[in-house]
Short mmCIF file of C-alpha atoms in Angstrom, two decimals:
data_model
loop_
_atom_site.label_atom_id
_atom_site.label_comp_id
_atom_site.label_asym_id
_atom_site.label_seq_id
_atom_site.Cartn_x
_atom_site.Cartn_y
_atom_site.Cartn_z
CA MET A 199 20.19 -24.67 -24.09
CA PRO A 200 17.00 -25.24 -22.03
CA ALA A 201 16.21 -28.61 -20.51
CA GLU A 202 13.45 -30.52 -22.14
CA GLY A 203 10.27 -29.27 -21.00
CA HIS A 204 11.82 -26.01 -19.47
CA THR A 205 10.45 -22.81 -21.09
CA ILE A 206 11.28 -19.20 -20.47
CA THR A 207 9.48 -16.51 -22.14
CA VAL A 208 9.95 -12.73 -21.61
CA GLU A 209 7.26 -10.01 -22.61
CA GLU A 210 6.51 -6.51 -22.06
CA GLY A 211 3.88 -5.63 -19.52
CA THR A 212 1.56 -2.88 -18.95
CA GLU A 213 0.86 -3.23 -15.27
CA ARG A 214 2.02 -0.76 -12.49
CA VAL A 215 4.42 -2.69 -10.40
CA ARG A 216 5.90 -1.27 -7.07
CA ALA A 217 8.47 -2.59 -4.61
CA THR A 218 8.40 -1.29 -1.09
CA HIS A 219 10.30 -1.85 2.21
CA ALA A 220 9.17 -0.78 5.48
CA GLY A 221 6.68 1.60 3.68
CA GLN A 222 9.50 3.13 1.48
CA VAL A 223 9.19 2.98 -2.25
CA LEU A 224 12.19 1.24 -3.87
CA ALA A 225 10.78 0.92 -7.38
CA ASP A 226 7.71 2.13 -9.34
CA SER A 227 7.22 1.29 -12.82
CA ASP A 228 4.41 0.91 -15.45
CA ARG A 229 7.05 -0.85 -18.02
CA PRO A 230 7.92 -4.10 -16.47
CA LEU A 231 9.27 -7.09 -18.27
CA LEU A 232 7.34 -10.28 -17.28
CA LEU A 233 9.62 -13.43 -17.08
CA SER A 234 7.57 -16.53 -17.00
CA GLU A 235 9.75 -19.88 -16.44
CA THR A 236 8.51 -23.42 -15.83
CA GLY A 237 8.14 -24.19 -12.23
CA TYR A 238 8.28 -20.62 -10.90
CA PRO A 239 5.93 -17.49 -10.45
CA VAL A 240 5.87 -14.77 -13.11
CA ARG A 241 8.76 -12.37 -12.11
CA TYR A 242 8.73 -8.70 -12.82
CA TYR A 243 12.00 -7.09 -14.20
CA LEU A 244 12.08 -3.43 -13.89
CA PRO A 245 14.14 -1.01 -15.61
CA PRO A 246 16.79 0.52 -13.61
CA GLU A 247 15.37 4.19 -14.48
CA ASP A 248 12.31 3.12 -12.47
CA VAL A 249 14.14 1.88 -9.43
CA ARG A 250 15.65 3.90 -6.52
CA THR A 251 19.07 2.67 -6.93
CA ASP A 252 20.33 5.31 -4.44
CA LEU A 253 18.58 3.12 -1.88
CA LEU A 254 20.51 -0.08 -2.88
CA THR A 255 23.94 -1.40 -2.64
CA PRO A 256 25.39 -4.17 -4.41
CA SER A 257 25.75 -7.33 -2.28
CA ASP A 258 28.28 -9.93 -2.37
CA THR A 259 25.78 -12.68 -3.14
CA ARG A 260 25.98 -14.24 -6.58
CA THR A 261 23.95 -17.25 -8.01
CA ARG A 262 23.96 -18.94 -11.26
CA CYS A 263 20.94 -20.01 -13.25
CA PRO A 264 21.47 -22.51 -16.12
CA PHE A 265 18.77 -20.79 -18.12
CA LYS A 266 19.34 -17.20 -17.31
CA GLY A 267 23.09 -16.79 -16.25
CA ARG A 268 24.81 -15.35 -13.27
CA ALA A 269 22.84 -13.11 -11.06
CA SER A 270 23.95 -10.24 -8.91
CA TYR A 271 22.07 -9.19 -5.81
CA TRP A 272 21.10 -5.85 -4.25
CA SER A 273 20.58 -4.92 -0.63
CA LEU A 274 19.25 -1.91 0.88
CA ALA A 275 21.90 0.61 1.51
CA ASP A 276 20.99 1.32 5.22
CA GLY A 277 21.72 -2.44 5.92
CA SER A 278 18.08 -3.17 6.99
CA ALA A 279 17.47 -5.90 4.42
CA GLN A 280 19.88 -7.96 2.43
CA ASP A 281 19.44 -9.41 -1.11
CA VAL A 282 16.11 -7.64 -1.95
CA ALA A 283 16.71 -7.61 -5.58
CA TRP A 284 18.69 -9.24 -8.20
CA SER A 285 19.79 -8.63 -11.93
CA TYR A 286 21.32 -10.35 -14.67
CA PRO A 287 24.33 -8.11 -15.83
CA ASP A 288 25.18 -10.47 -18.91
CA PRO A 289 22.13 -12.65 -19.24
CA HIS A 290 22.16 -15.61 -21.71
CA ALA A 291 20.93 -14.78 -25.25
CA GLN A 292 17.47 -16.29 -24.68
CA VAL A 293 16.55 -13.74 -21.96
CA SER A 294 18.84 -10.83 -23.23
CA GLU A 295 15.87 -8.44 -22.64
CA ILE A 296 16.37 -8.55 -18.87
CA LYS A 297 19.77 -7.17 -19.00
CA ASP A 298 20.45 -4.85 -16.08
CA HIS A 299 16.73 -4.93 -14.99
CA LEU A 300 16.18 -5.52 -11.40
CA CYS A 301 13.68 -8.19 -10.04
CA PHE A 302 12.47 -7.73 -6.58
CA ALA A 303 11.52 -10.76 -4.38
CA GLU A 304 8.15 -9.05 -3.35
CA VAL A 305 6.20 -6.58 -5.45
CA GLU A 306 2.61 -5.21 -5.59
CA VAL A 307 0.96 -5.36 -9.09
CA GLY A 308 -1.95 -3.43 -10.20
#
């Protein structure tokens, strides 16, 4: 149950969203989910089909959000960057649309 005054919305986006690292494209999607949450910038959750998961490896990092659930993190498989993306394998019902989508800390939109 969200705290009073705390809201989260998820909507389909149409912008092109790309995630890169050191010039290498990690994700490229024109079907992001936009998650707006009180106190945070809009985050872009990308479908796994639009992510180069072959370049990523699961990390041991886990966090818990009282509003979204438990997050799992992803690092670059070559070891050059840690925890560059996260996902919610079993999100709370309020944000069930983001299940298994990946969110990158830094993206280019447009």
